[in-house]
Amino acid sequence: MIEFNSIFPTLNDIPEKFRLDFPIKQSTYLLDGEIKTWEGNYREVYSPVYVENNNEFNNYIGSYPLMGKDDALKALSAAKNAYNAGKGEWPSMTIEDRIDRIKKFVLLMKEQKESVVNLLMWEIGKSYADSTKEFDRTIDYINDTIEALKNLDRDSSRFTITDGIIAQIRRAPLGVVLCMGPYNYPLNETFATLIPALIMGNSIIFKPPKMGVLLHSPLLKAFQEAFPKGVVNTVYGHGKEVITPIMESGEINVLAFIGSSKVADTLKQQHPKPHRLKSVLGLEAKNPAIILEDADIDQTVKECALGALSYNGQRCTALKILFVHENISKEFVQKLSAEVENLSIGMPWDENVKITPLPEQGKSEYLTDLVNDAKSYGAELVNPNGGKFNKSFFFPAVINNVNSNMKIYHEEQFGPVIPVITYKDINEPLEYVVNSDYGQQASIFGKNPENIATLVDTLVNQVCRVNVNSQCQRGPDSFPFTGRKDSAEATLSITDALRVFSIRTLFAAKENDTNKKIIRDIVKDDKSNFLSTDFIL
Ligand code: G3H
C-alpha cells in the first residue's frame, strides 16, 4: 500500500548530506567580469520537495535577482564590448589559449560538484543518481568539445590551392549568443550550447531557466576567473522584462534556446532583422513507440517504462505515446501496468528512486486534467495507483484505449502519464507521425528485419532518429540531435555544435610571387592567429 499522505519528509528524514541551509538567497550576478551584488527585487524559489513540520508543509528554498530591462541591456552591452566587433580579447585569442581557459573552467567547476548536484535535486526534484549523471555528463561534454575543436582546428591548419587561388579556411565566431536552457536539464542542456558557443569565441548572455537557477550560482566565480571580462554575463527574471529588450535590440547574433516552439517563435519575431539571427532550438516532441506483433513483450515493457518515465517523463526525448498491435496489446498493457506500479517512488535522495516530485507549479492538476479528459472520451486508467497525487508528487498513470479526441493524444504531457493506443493496421501509427506537429524521434519494437526495415525507411523521413528495440534518447552526445517540424532548428552534437556557433571564413589570394611572400612572412613570424599553420598537439 503506497502512503501518499506521508510521502514528504520531515527535516529529520532527510539524510544530513542533503540538508541545505535554506533559504538560499542568491544576491549576486555576473556582469562585465564582476560578481555584483543585486540591490533590487527578488524572485522566490520553491522546491518540488516539501518538508513537513507539525503538519505544515514548506517548500520555500530561496530567491534570486529579479532583473529588469536596464540590467538586461547592461549585460548585452558588456557582451557586445567583450566581442568588440570581433576584435575583443576572447574572439581574437588563439584556439589553444581559449582551450586553456575552458580547461581552467572545468577544474573550477568540478570543485562545485557537490553544491550543484544538491541544488539540482532540490530545485527540480531530480534523483541523486540522475543529478550526479547530469553533472558528470556535462564535464564529459566539455572535455569532448575540447578534443573536437582540436580536430577541427587541425583540419584547418593548412592551405589549399585551387584554380590559382591560395586559401586557408577556418571557422570564426558569430558575435553575441543568448543562451537559455530548459528546467529538465538546467545544467547539461544549457552548457551543451553555452560551452561550444564560448569556445568558438563568441560572448555570452546566459539566462538560466525559471526552475534551476540557484544551482548555477556556485559556478559564477568559475566563469569570472576563467574568462575575460564581459565574455559571460548572467541575467535572471521574467522573459518579457529581460529577454524582450535584448532581442529587440537586434544585437543578438545567435539564439540558443531549449523550450517551447511558441516562446521560440515569439523571441525570433522580436529581432528587428530576423535574417541576422541564427537560431539553435530544441523544442517539443511527442515521440511514439510502435510495438509490433512479434515484439518481445517483457523487454519492450521494461524499455517503454524507462523511455516514458525516466526523470518522471520530463524529457523532450521521452516516449510520449505507445502504439501496440492488437494481438499483444492486452498482455502488454497488463505487464506495463505492473511494471509501473512497482517503480520505487520517493524523494530525490532515496536510493534507487525512480519517481520523484514534479517542479512545475500546478503540474499534478494539469496531468489529472489530461487523465480525466481521456476518461471522458472512453479511455481506461489501468494501474490502481495511476493518477493519485499529493501536492507535487504524481503517481504515473497508464491510460489505455486512447484516441484522437483526447488531449493526451496531441499534447506533450512532459510528465508521468503513458497513453496507449491499440492498432490493427501499421498505417495508424504512421499517420499519427505524419500528422503530428513534432518530428524528433520514434522507437520501433519487434523482431522481423523486413518489417523493421520498411518502417525505418518510412520513419527516417519523418523524424530524425529511429530507435529499434530501444527507447528514444539524445545520447551519446557525439550523435546528431535534432528534429523536424516544431521539434528543433539546427543540429547539436559535440562536433555539430562547434559548427553551429561559428561561420566559415577564409583568407584567399591569387597565387603569385608577391602573395606567396606575404603569406610566408605572416606564417613564419606568427603575425596572425587566423592565418597560421600551427598544429595543436
Ligand atoms: O529533454 C531533452 C533532452 O535532450 C533529453 O536528453 O535523452 O539524454 O535524456 P536524454
mmCIF file of C-alpha atoms in Angstrom, residues 301-454:
data_model
loop_
_atom_site.group_PDB
_atom_site.id
_atom_site.type_symbol
_atom_site.label_atom_id
_atom_site.label_comp_id
_atom_site.label_asym_id
_atom_site.label_seq_id
_atom_site.Cartn_x
_atom_site.Cartn_y
_atom_site.Cartn_z
ATOM 1 C CA VAL A 301 7.590 -3.225 -21.391
ATOM 2 C CA LYS A 302 10.815 -2.508 -19.495
ATOM 3 C CA GLU A 303 12.234 -0.277 -22.229
ATOM 4 C CA CYS A 304 8.952 1.617 -22.693
ATOM 5 C CA ALA A 305 8.569 2.240 -18.950
ATOM 6 C CA LEU A 306 12.134 3.533 -18.883
ATOM 7 C CA GLY A 307 11.622 5.621 -22.005
ATOM 8 C CA ALA A 308 8.344 7.086 -20.758
ATOM 9 C CA LEU A 309 9.222 7.638 -17.118
ATOM 10 C CA SER A 310 12.922 8.430 -16.685
ATOM 11 C CA TYR A 311 13.006 11.654 -14.677
ATOM 12 C CA ASN A 312 9.208 11.317 -14.416
ATOM 13 C CA GLY A 313 8.793 11.608 -18.193
ATOM 14 C CA GLN A 314 10.154 15.166 -18.137
ATOM 15 C CA ARG A 315 12.490 14.690 -21.096
ATOM 16 C CA CYS A 316 11.930 16.034 -24.562
ATOM 17 C CA THR A 317 13.058 12.617 -25.806
ATOM 18 C CA ALA A 318 10.642 10.652 -23.595
ATOM 19 C CA LEU A 319 8.303 8.136 -25.206
ATOM 20 C CA LYS A 320 5.048 10.069 -25.009
ATOM 21 C CA ILE A 321 2.609 7.770 -26.797
ATOM 22 C CA LEU A 322 2.652 3.987 -27.295
ATOM 23 C CA PHE A 323 1.044 2.198 -30.266
ATOM 24 C CA VAL A 324 0.618 -1.525 -29.579
ATOM 25 C CA HIS A 325 -0.511 -4.186 -32.060
ATOM 26 C CA GLU A 326 -3.939 -5.550 -31.175
ATOM 27 C CA ASN A 327 -2.704 -9.150 -30.889
ATOM 28 C CA ILE A 328 -0.432 -8.356 -27.968
ATOM 29 C CA SER A 329 -1.981 -5.235 -26.524
ATOM 30 C CA LYS A 330 -3.872 -6.893 -23.640
ATOM 31 C CA GLU A 331 -0.778 -8.655 -22.301
ATOM 32 C CA PHE A 332 1.407 -5.611 -22.949
ATOM 33 C CA VAL A 333 -0.857 -3.219 -21.055
ATOM 34 C CA GLN A 334 -1.217 -5.590 -18.083
ATOM 35 C CA LYS A 335 2.544 -6.009 -17.831
ATOM 36 C CA LEU A 336 3.216 -2.302 -18.316
ATOM 37 C CA SER A 337 0.758 -1.514 -15.536
ATOM 38 C CA ALA A 338 2.519 -3.981 -13.193
ATOM 39 C CA GLU A 339 5.920 -2.558 -14.106
ATOM 40 C CA VAL A 340 4.762 0.988 -13.365
ATOM 41 C CA GLU A 341 3.131 0.005 -10.058
ATOM 42 C CA ASN A 342 6.458 -1.489 -8.937
ATOM 43 C CA LEU A 343 8.555 1.602 -9.583
ATOM 44 C CA SER A 344 10.096 2.948 -6.448
ATOM 45 C CA ILE A 345 8.787 6.365 -5.539
ATOM 46 C CA GLY A 346 10.120 8.905 -3.111
ATOM 47 C CA MET A 347 12.446 11.834 -2.612
ATOM 48 C CA PRO A 348 15.461 12.598 -4.832
ATOM 49 C CA TRP A 349 17.957 11.272 -2.282
ATOM 50 C CA ASP A 350 16.209 7.904 -1.799
ATOM 51 C CA GLU A 351 18.251 5.021 -3.102
ATOM 52 C CA ASN A 352 17.052 3.634 -6.448
ATOM 53 C CA VAL A 353 14.171 6.103 -6.528
ATOM 54 C CA LYS A 354 12.559 6.354 -9.960
ATOM 55 C CA ILE A 355 9.576 8.665 -9.469
ATOM 56 C CA THR A 356 10.038 11.944 -7.615
ATOM 57 C CA PRO A 357 8.029 15.171 -7.135
ATOM 58 C CA LEU A 358 7.481 17.461 -10.134
ATOM 59 C CA PRO A 359 8.861 21.012 -10.148
ATOM 60 C CA GLU A 360 6.273 22.787 -12.341
ATOM 61 C CA GLN A 361 3.584 24.554 -10.365
ATOM 62 C CA GLY A 362 0.141 23.063 -10.996
ATOM 63 C CA LYS A 363 1.583 20.071 -12.861
ATOM 64 C CA SER A 364 -0.318 17.410 -10.884
ATOM 65 C CA GLU A 365 -3.546 19.270 -11.658
ATOM 66 C CA TYR A 366 -2.646 19.510 -15.363
ATOM 67 C CA LEU A 367 -1.874 15.786 -15.558
ATOM 68 C CA THR A 368 -5.089 14.968 -13.680
ATOM 69 C CA ASP A 369 -6.988 17.006 -16.242
ATOM 70 C CA LEU A 370 -5.343 15.034 -19.062
ATOM 71 C CA VAL A 371 -6.326 11.741 -17.431
ATOM 72 C CA ASN A 372 -9.911 12.869 -16.745
ATOM 73 C CA ASP A 373 -10.286 14.244 -20.259
ATOM 74 C CA ALA A 374 -9.119 10.914 -21.683
ATOM 75 C CA LYS A 375 -11.517 9.009 -19.407
ATOM 76 C CA SER A 376 -14.386 11.200 -20.526
ATOM 77 C CA TYR A 377 -13.721 10.092 -24.117
ATOM 78 C CA GLY A 378 -13.630 6.410 -23.181
ATOM 79 C CA ALA A 379 -10.053 5.742 -22.063
ATOM 80 C CA GLU A 380 -9.320 3.377 -19.202
ATOM 81 C CA LEU A 381 -6.975 4.265 -16.370
ATOM 82 C CA VAL A 382 -5.233 0.930 -15.967
ATOM 83 C CA ASN A 383 -2.921 0.891 -12.948
ATOM 84 C CA PRO A 384 -4.513 1.091 -9.480
ATOM 85 C CA ASN A 385 -2.343 3.951 -8.181
ATOM 86 C CA GLY A 386 -2.213 5.777 -11.506
ATOM 87 C CA GLY A 387 -3.003 9.466 -11.198
ATOM 88 C CA LYS A 388 -3.074 9.586 -7.390
ATOM 89 C CA PHE A 389 -1.270 12.653 -6.219
ATOM 90 C CA ASN A 390 -0.216 14.648 -3.218
ATOM 91 C CA LYS A 391 0.867 18.212 -3.988
ATOM 92 C CA SER A 392 3.816 17.944 -6.419
ATOM 93 C CA PHE A 393 4.014 14.150 -6.276
ATOM 94 C CA PHE A 394 2.017 12.395 -9.012
ATOM 95 C CA PHE A 395 1.921 8.612 -9.387
ATOM 96 C CA PRO A 396 2.461 7.552 -13.042
ATOM 97 C CA ALA A 397 -0.726 6.708 -14.901
ATOM 98 C CA VAL A 398 -1.089 4.190 -17.738
ATOM 99 C CA ILE A 399 -4.117 5.072 -19.868
ATOM 100 C CA ASN A 400 -5.414 2.585 -22.410
ATOM 101 C CA ASN A 401 -7.743 2.976 -25.417
ATOM 102 C CA VAL A 402 -6.548 6.470 -26.205
ATOM 103 C CA ASN A 403 -7.906 8.128 -29.337
ATOM 104 C CA SER A 404 -7.603 11.356 -31.268
ATOM 105 C CA ASN A 405 -10.470 13.080 -29.404
ATOM 106 C CA MET A 406 -8.378 13.220 -26.265
ATOM 107 C CA LYS A 407 -5.945 15.971 -25.295
ATOM 108 C CA ILE A 408 -3.297 13.416 -24.350
ATOM 109 C CA TYR A 409 -3.214 12.239 -27.996
ATOM 110 C CA HIS A 410 -1.988 15.661 -29.125
ATOM 111 C CA GLU A 411 -0.404 17.482 -26.176
ATOM 112 C CA GLU A 412 3.113 16.904 -24.957
ATOM 113 C CA GLN A 413 2.392 15.792 -21.390
ATOM 114 C CA PHE A 414 6.025 16.169 -20.240
ATOM 115 C CA GLY A 415 5.212 14.126 -17.155
ATOM 116 C CA PRO A 416 4.322 10.660 -15.855
ATOM 117 C CA VAL A 417 1.278 9.774 -17.962
ATOM 118 C CA ILE A 418 1.610 6.947 -20.525
ATOM 119 C CA PRO A 419 -1.091 6.882 -23.216
ATOM 120 C CA VAL A 420 -1.541 3.572 -25.049
ATOM 121 C CA ILE A 421 -3.323 3.054 -28.373
ATOM 122 C CA THR A 422 -4.156 -0.352 -29.800
ATOM 123 C CA TYR A 423 -3.707 -0.534 -33.574
ATOM 124 C CA LYS A 424 -4.731 -3.060 -36.228
ATOM 125 C CA ASP A 425 -3.042 -1.560 -39.236
ATOM 126 C CA ILE A 426 0.520 -0.224 -39.214
ATOM 127 C CA ASN A 427 -0.697 2.830 -41.120
ATOM 128 C CA GLU A 428 -2.416 4.066 -37.936
ATOM 129 C CA PRO A 429 0.814 4.911 -36.056
ATOM 130 C CA LEU A 430 2.430 6.074 -39.297
ATOM 131 C CA GLU A 431 -0.402 8.516 -39.928
ATOM 132 C CA TYR A 432 -0.018 9.756 -36.367
ATOM 133 C CA VAL A 433 3.622 10.544 -37.066
ATOM 134 C CA VAL A 434 2.849 12.254 -40.378
ATOM 135 C CA ASN A 435 0.057 14.387 -38.884
ATOM 136 C CA SER A 436 1.925 15.252 -35.707
ATOM 137 C CA ASP A 437 3.370 18.748 -35.248
ATOM 138 C CA TYR A 438 6.508 17.118 -33.931
ATOM 139 C CA GLY A 439 9.291 15.189 -35.589
ATOM 140 C CA GLN A 440 12.070 14.353 -33.183
ATOM 141 C CA GLN A 441 12.405 10.551 -32.803
ATOM 142 C CA ALA A 442 10.485 7.270 -32.803
ATOM 143 C CA SER A 443 11.062 3.786 -31.391
ATOM 144 C CA ILE A 444 10.129 0.530 -33.095
ATOM 145 C CA PHE A 445 9.867 -2.693 -31.102
ATOM 146 C CA GLY A 446 9.814 -6.015 -32.967
ATOM 147 C CA LYS A 447 11.884 -8.849 -34.423
ATOM 148 C CA ASN A 448 11.164 -9.215 -38.135
ATOM 149 C CA PRO A 449 14.009 -7.483 -40.058
ATOM 150 C CA GLU A 450 11.870 -6.968 -43.154
ATOM 151 C CA ASN A 451 9.065 -5.194 -41.271
ATOM 152 C CA ILE A 452 11.540 -3.148 -39.283
ATOM 153 C CA ALA A 453 13.434 -2.122 -42.430
ATOM 154 C CA THR A 454 10.232 -0.934 -44.108
#
